[in-house]
C-alpha cells in the first residue's frame, strides 16, 4: 500500500470510529440537539407563534423523507464525480 | 442548528431574515455568473450542493449521548467561496423546512445566517489562514470544514441566547446553556465531517486536477506542465 492509500484508509476508519464509538459505548437517549434547544426555549414559558406549514404525519414518513434527501444528494454527488472523472480521463487520452 | 418554526420571536425572525436575504441574493447571482462564465464547473457545483444535501440529512450520534447533524458547507466553500454556499445552503434549509418541518420558514433567515452564511465565511477564513501560513491543502480543508460546522452551531447558540437571555445571567448565561447543548455534541461530528471533506477533496484532486487548478485550490501549472500532468 502506498502512502496515499494508507491516508485514505486512515480517514475512513477514523470517520467510522467517530460515529460508531458513541453508540456502542456511551449510554444515552440520543435525542437531537435541535430538539433539546427547543425544550430549553419552551422552559422559559415561550410559546411558538407559528406552526410548520406541513408536517410529516408520522416518524416513519419523516425518516423516509430524510432518506430521500440523503439518497438524492448521494445520487447527484456520485453522478457529478463520475462524469468529472470520465471527462478528465477523456481529456487526458485526447492529448496523447 | 435548526431553530424550529416559530421558535424565534417575530422581531428576531424578521431581523435575521433581513440580514440573511442580501447574502442569499448575492450568492444566487454569484452562482449563476460562475456557471455562465465557466460551464465546466457545473459538475463540481452540483457535487458541492449534493454534499450539503446528504450531510445535513444525516443525524449522527455523538459522545454526549445526543445526536446532531453535520452541515456539509465546508466543501463548497473551499471550492466556490462563501457566496455560492449562501445559496446552496439555503436551498437545503428550504427543503427541510417545507417537507420535514425541520427548521422553519419564520426561522429560515436565522438558520440560513448560521449554516449558509456564517459557517462558510468562517470556513473560508480558516482555509485562507492555513494556506497563508504555508499549510497544504489537506490541513486547510480540515480546518475549514471543522470550524464551519462548529461555528454554525455556535452562531445558533448565540441567536437563541439573544432571543432568550437568562433572567439572571443574561445573554452570556443563556449562551453557555445553548452552547453546552450544541457545541460539545458537535465537536466529534465536526471532526468526522472534516475528515470526510478531506476524503472528498483528495478524490477530486485525483480525478479533476485541472478544475481544482482553475478554482485556485492547486497551484496553477504552466501550459506545458498542464499537458504533462494530464497525459
Coordinates of C-alpha atoms in Angstrom, one line a residue:
Chain A
X1 CA 0.0 0.0 0.0
X2 CA 1.4 3.4 -0.9
X3 CA 1.2 6.4 1.4
X4 CA -1.9 7.9 -0.3
X5 CA -3.9 4.7 0.1
X6 CA -2.9 4.5 3.7
X7 CA -4.1 8.0 4.4
X8 CA -7.4 7.2 2.7
X9 CA -7.8 4.0 4.8
X10 CA -7.0 6.0 7.9
X11 CA -9.6 8.7 7.1
X12 CA -12.3 6.1 6.5
X13 CA -11.5 4.2 9.7
X14 CA -11.4 7.4 11.8
X15 CA -14.8 8.6 10.4
X16 CA -16.5 5.2 11.2
X17 CA -14.9 5.1 14.6
X18 CA -16.1 8.6 15.5
X19 CA -19.7 7.7 14.6
X20 CA -19.7 4.1 16.0
X21 CA -17.9 4.6 19.3
X22 CA -20.6 6.7 20.9
X23 CA -23.5 4.4 20.0
X24 CA -21.5 1.3 21.2
X25 CA -20.1 2.6 24.4
X26 CA -21.9 5.7 25.6
X27 CA -25.4 5.2 27.0
X28 CA -27.8 8.0 26.2
X29 CA -31.1 8.7 24.6
X30 CA -29.5 10.2 21.5
X31 CA -32.3 12.8 21.1
X32 CA -31.5 15.6 18.6
X33 CA -29.7 18.7 19.9
X34 CA -32.1 20.9 17.9
X35 CA -35.0 19.5 19.9
X36 CA -33.1 19.9 23.2
X37 CA -32.6 23.5 22.5
X38 CA -36.3 23.9 21.7
X39 CA -37.1 22.4 25.1
X40 CA -34.9 25.0 26.8
X41 CA -36.8 27.7 24.9
X42 CA -40.1 26.2 26.0
X43 CA -39.0 26.1 29.6
X44 CA -38.8 29.9 29.6
X45 CA -42.6 29.9 29.1
X46 CA -42.2 30.9 25.4
X47 CA -44.9 29.7 23.1
X48 CA -44.1 29.3 19.4
X49 CA -46.2 31.8 17.4
X50 CA -46.1 30.0 14.1
X51 CA -46.7 26.3 13.1
X52 CA -44.9 24.4 10.3
X53 CA -46.9 24.7 7.1
X54 CA -46.8 20.9 6.7
X55 CA -45.6 18.2 9.0
X56 CA -44.8 14.6 8.1
X57 CA -47.7 12.6 9.5
X58 CA -45.5 10.0 11.3
X59 CA -41.9 9.3 12.3
X60 CA -41.7 6.7 9.6
X61 CA -42.7 9.1 6.9
X62 CA -40.3 11.7 8.3
X63 CA -37.4 9.3 8.3
X64 CA -38.4 8.3 4.7
X65 CA -38.1 11.9 3.6
X66 CA -34.8 12.3 5.3
X67 CA -33.6 9.2 3.5
X68 CA -34.9 10.7 0.3
X69 CA -32.9 13.8 0.9
X70 CA -29.7 11.8 1.5
X71 CA -30.3 9.5 -1.4
X72 CA -30.9 12.4 -3.8
X73 CA -27.8 14.1 -2.6
X74 CA -25.7 10.9 -2.8
X75 CA -27.0 10.2 -6.3
X76 CA -26.2 13.6 -7.6
X77 CA -22.8 13.6 -5.9
X78 CA -21.9 10.2 -7.4
X79 CA -23.1 11.3 -10.8
X80 CA -21.2 14.6 -10.8
X81 CA -18.0 12.9 -9.6
X82 CA -18.4 10.1 -12.1
X83 CA -18.9 12.5 -15.1
X84 CA -16.0 14.7 -13.9
X85 CA -13.8 11.6 -13.8
X86 CA -14.8 10.4 -17.2
X87 CA -14.3 13.8 -18.7
X88 CA -10.8 14.3 -17.3
X89 CA -9.8 10.8 -18.5
X90 CA -11.0 11.6 -22.0
X91 CA -9.2 14.9 -22.0
X92 CA -6.0 13.0 -21.0
X93 CA -6.5 10.5 -23.8
X94 CA -7.2 13.2 -26.4
X95 CA -4.0 15.0 -25.5
X96 CA -1.8 11.9 -26.1
Chain B
X1 CA -28.6 24.2 14.2
X2 CA -32.2 24.3 13.0
X3 CA -34.2 26.7 15.1
X4 CA -37.7 25.3 14.9
X5 CA -40.6 27.0 13.2
X6 CA -42.0 29.8 15.4
X7 CA -39.2 29.5 18.0
X8 CA -37.8 33.0 17.4
X9 CA -39.9 36.0 18.4
X10 CA -41.3 37.8 15.4
X11 CA -38.8 40.7 15.7
X12 CA -35.8 38.4 15.8
X13 CA -37.2 36.3 13.0
X14 CA -37.7 39.4 10.8
X15 CA -34.3 40.8 11.7
X16 CA -32.4 37.7 10.7
X17 CA -34.3 37.4 7.5
X18 CA -33.4 41.0 6.6
X19 CA -29.7 40.2 7.5
X20 CA -29.6 36.9 5.5
X21 CA -31.5 37.9 2.4
X22 CA -28.9 40.1 0.7
X23 CA -26.2 37.3 1.1
X24 CA -28.5 34.8 -0.4
X25 CA -29.5 37.0 -3.4
X26 CA -25.8 37.9 -3.9
X27 CA -24.9 34.2 -3.7
X28 CA -27.6 33.3 -6.3
X29 CA -26.1 35.8 -8.7
X30 CA -22.6 34.6 -8.0
X31 CA -23.6 31.1 -8.7
X32 CA -25.4 32.0 -12.0
X33 CA -22.4 34.1 -13.1
X34 CA -20.0 31.3 -12.4
X35 CA -22.0 28.7 -14.3
X36 CA -22.3 31.1 -17.3
X37 CA -18.6 32.1 -17.3
X38 CA -17.3 28.6 -16.7
X39 CA -19.8 25.9 -17.6
X40 CA -17.2 23.3 -16.8
X41 CA -17.5 24.0 -13.1
X42 CA -21.2 22.9 -13.2
X43 CA -20.3 19.4 -12.2
X44 CA -18.3 20.4 -9.1
X45 CA -21.0 22.9 -8.2
X46 CA -23.5 20.1 -8.3
X47 CA -21.2 17.9 -6.2
X48 CA -20.9 20.7 -3.6
X49 CA -24.6 21.2 -3.3
X50 CA -25.3 17.5 -3.2
X51 CA -22.7 17.0 -0.4
X52 CA -24.5 19.5 1.8
X53 CA -27.8 17.9 0.9
X54 CA -26.5 14.5 2.1
X55 CA -24.7 15.6 5.2
X56 CA -27.5 17.8 6.6
X57 CA -29.9 14.8 6.3
X58 CA -27.7 12.5 8.5
X59 CA -28.4 12.6 12.2
X60 CA -25.3 11.3 13.8
X61 CA -24.7 10.1 17.4
X62 CA -22.1 11.9 19.5
X63 CA -20.2 11.2 22.7
X64 CA -22.6 13.3 24.7
X65 CA -25.4 10.8 24.2
X66 CA -27.2 13.2 21.9
X67 CA -27.4 13.3 18.1
X68 CA -27.0 16.0 15.7
X69 CA -26.2 16.6 12.0
X70 CA -23.2 18.0 10.1
X71 CA -23.7 20.9 7.8
X72 CA -21.5 19.9 4.8
X73 CA -20.8 23.5 3.8
X74 CA -17.1 23.4 4.1
X75 CA -16.5 21.6 0.8
X76 CA -18.5 24.0 -1.3
X77 CA -16.8 27.0 0.4
X78 CA -13.3 25.7 -0.3
X79 CA -14.3 25.1 -4.0
X80 CA -16.5 28.1 -4.7
X81 CA -16.1 30.7 -2.0
X82 CA -18.8 31.6 0.6
X83 CA -21.4 33.4 -1.5
X84 CA -22.2 30.4 -3.6
X85 CA -22.8 28.4 -0.4
X86 CA -25.2 31.0 0.9
X87 CA -27.5 29.9 -2.0
X88 CA -26.8 26.1 -1.8
X89 CA -27.2 26.0 2.0
X90 CA -30.4 28.0 1.9
X91 CA -31.9 25.6 -0.7
X92 CA -31.2 22.7 1.7
X93 CA -32.9 24.6 4.6
X94 CA -36.0 25.4 2.5
X95 CA -36.3 21.8 1.6
X96 CA -36.1 20.7 5.2
X97 CA -38.5 23.5 6.4
X98 CA -41.2 22.7 3.9
X99 CA -41.0 18.9 3.6
X100 CA -39.7 17.9 7.0
X101 CA -40.9 20.6 9.4
X102 CA -37.3 20.7 10.4
X103 CA -36.3 24.3 10.9
X104 CA -38.9 26.7 9.6
X105 CA -39.9 29.5 7.3
X106 CA -40.1 32.1 10.0
X107 CA -36.6 31.0 11.3
X108 CA -35.2 30.5 7.7
X109 CA -33.3 33.8 7.9
X110 CA -31.7 32.9 11.2
X111 CA -30.9 29.3 10.1
X112 CA -29.6 30.5 6.7
X113 CA -27.4 33.0 8.5
X114 CA -25.8 30.4 10.7
X115 CA -25.4 27.5 8.3
X116 CA -25.2 29.1 4.8
X117 CA -23.5 32.4 5.6
X118 CA -21.6 32.5 8.9
X119 CA -20.4 28.8 8.6
X120 CA -19.0 29.3 5.1
X121 CA -17.3 32.6 5.9
X122 CA -15.7 31.0 8.9
X123 CA -14.6 28.1 6.7
X124 CA -13.2 30.5 4.1
X125 CA -11.2 32.4 6.8
X126 CA -9.8 29.3 8.2
X127 CA -8.9 27.9 4.8
X128 CA -7.2 31.1 3.7
X129 CA -5.3 31.4 7.0
X130 CA -3.9 27.9 6.9
X131 CA -2.9 28.3 3.3
X132 CA -1.3 31.7 4.0
X133 CA 1.0 30.3 6.7
X134 CA 2.1 27.6 4.2
X135 CA -0.3 24.8 5.2
X136 CA -1.0 22.3 2.5
X137 CA -4.5 21.6 1.0
X138 CA -5.5 18.7 3.4
X139 CA -5.0 20.6 6.7
X140 CA -6.6 23.7 5.2
X141 CA -9.7 21.8 4.1
X142 CA -9.8 20.1 7.5
X143 CA -9.7 23.4 9.4
X144 CA -12.3 24.9 7.1
X145 CA -14.8 22.1 7.4
X146 CA -14.3 21.6 11.1
X147 CA -14.7 25.3 12.0
X148 CA -17.6 25.9 9.7
X149 CA -19.5 23.0 11.3
X150 CA -18.7 24.0 14.8
X151 CA -19.1 27.7 14.0
X152 CA -22.6 27.2 12.6
X153 CA -23.8 25.7 15.9
X154 CA -22.1 28.4 17.9
X155 CA -23.9 31.0 15.9
X156 CA -27.2 29.2 16.5
X157 CA -26.4 29.2 20.2
X158 CA -25.8 33.0 20.1
X159 CA -29.0 33.6 18.1
X160 CA -31.1 31.7 20.7
X161 CA -29.3 33.4 23.6
X162 CA -30.0 36.8 22.1
X163 CA -33.7 35.9 21.8
X164 CA -33.9 34.2 25.2
X165 CA -31.4 35.7 27.6
X166 CA -31.3 34.1 31.0
X167 CA -33.3 36.1 33.6
X168 CA -30.4 36.2 36.0
X169 CA -27.2 35.7 34.0
X170 CA -28.4 37.4 30.8
X171 CA -27.1 36.8 27.3
X172 CA -23.9 35.1 28.4
X173 CA -25.6 32.7 30.7
X174 CA -28.0 31.7 28.0
X175 CA -25.2 31.4 25.5
X176 CA -23.5 28.9 27.8
X177 CA -26.7 26.9 28.2
X178 CA -27.3 26.7 24.4
X179 CA -23.7 26.1 23.5
X180 CA -23.5 23.3 26.0
X181 CA -26.3 21.6 24.2
X182 CA -25.0 22.2 20.7
X183 CA -21.2 22.7 20.7
X184 CA -20.0 19.7 22.8
X185 CA -22.2 17.3 20.9
X186 CA -21.0 18.9 17.7
X187 CA -17.2 18.5 18.2
X188 CA -16.8 14.8 17.2
X189 CA -19.3 15.4 14.4
X190 CA -17.3 18.3 13.1
X191 CA -14.2 16.2 13.2
X192 CA -15.9 13.4 11.3
X193 CA -17.3 15.9 8.7
X194 CA -13.9 17.5 8.3
X195 CA -12.2 14.1 7.7
X196 CA -14.9 13.2 5.2
X197 CA -14.4 16.6 3.4
X198 CA -10.7 15.9 3.2
X199 CA -11.5 12.5 1.7
X200 CA -13.7 14.1 -1.0
X201 CA -11.1 16.7 -1.8
X202 CA -8.4 14.1 -2.1
X203 CA -10.7 12.3 -4.6
X204 CA -11.3 15.5 -6.5
X205 CA -7.5 16.2 -6.7
X206 CA -7.0 12.8 -8.2
X207 CA -9.8 12.9 -10.8
X208 CA -10.2 16.6 -11.7
X209 CA -6.9 18.3 -11.0
X210 CA -7.5 20.8 -13.9
X211 CA -10.7 22.0 -12.4
X212 CA -9.2 22.4 -8.9
X213 CA -6.3 24.4 -10.5
X214 CA -8.8 26.7 -12.2
X215 CA -10.7 27.1 -8.9
X216 CA -7.4 28.1 -7.2
X217 CA -7.1 25.0 -4.9
X218 CA -4.0 23.7 -6.6
X219 CA -1.1 25.8 -7.8
X220 CA -1.6 26.8 -11.4
X221 CA 0.6 25.0 -13.8
X222 CA 2.1 26.5 -17.0
X223 CA 0.6 25.3 -20.3
X224 CA 3.4 22.7 -20.8
X225 CA 3.2 21.4 -17.3
X226 CA -0.6 21.0 -17.5
X227 CA -0.1 18.8 -20.5
X228 CA 2.4 16.7 -18.7
X229 CA 0.1 16.2 -15.7
X230 CA -2.8 15.4 -17.9
X231 CA -1.1 12.9 -20.1

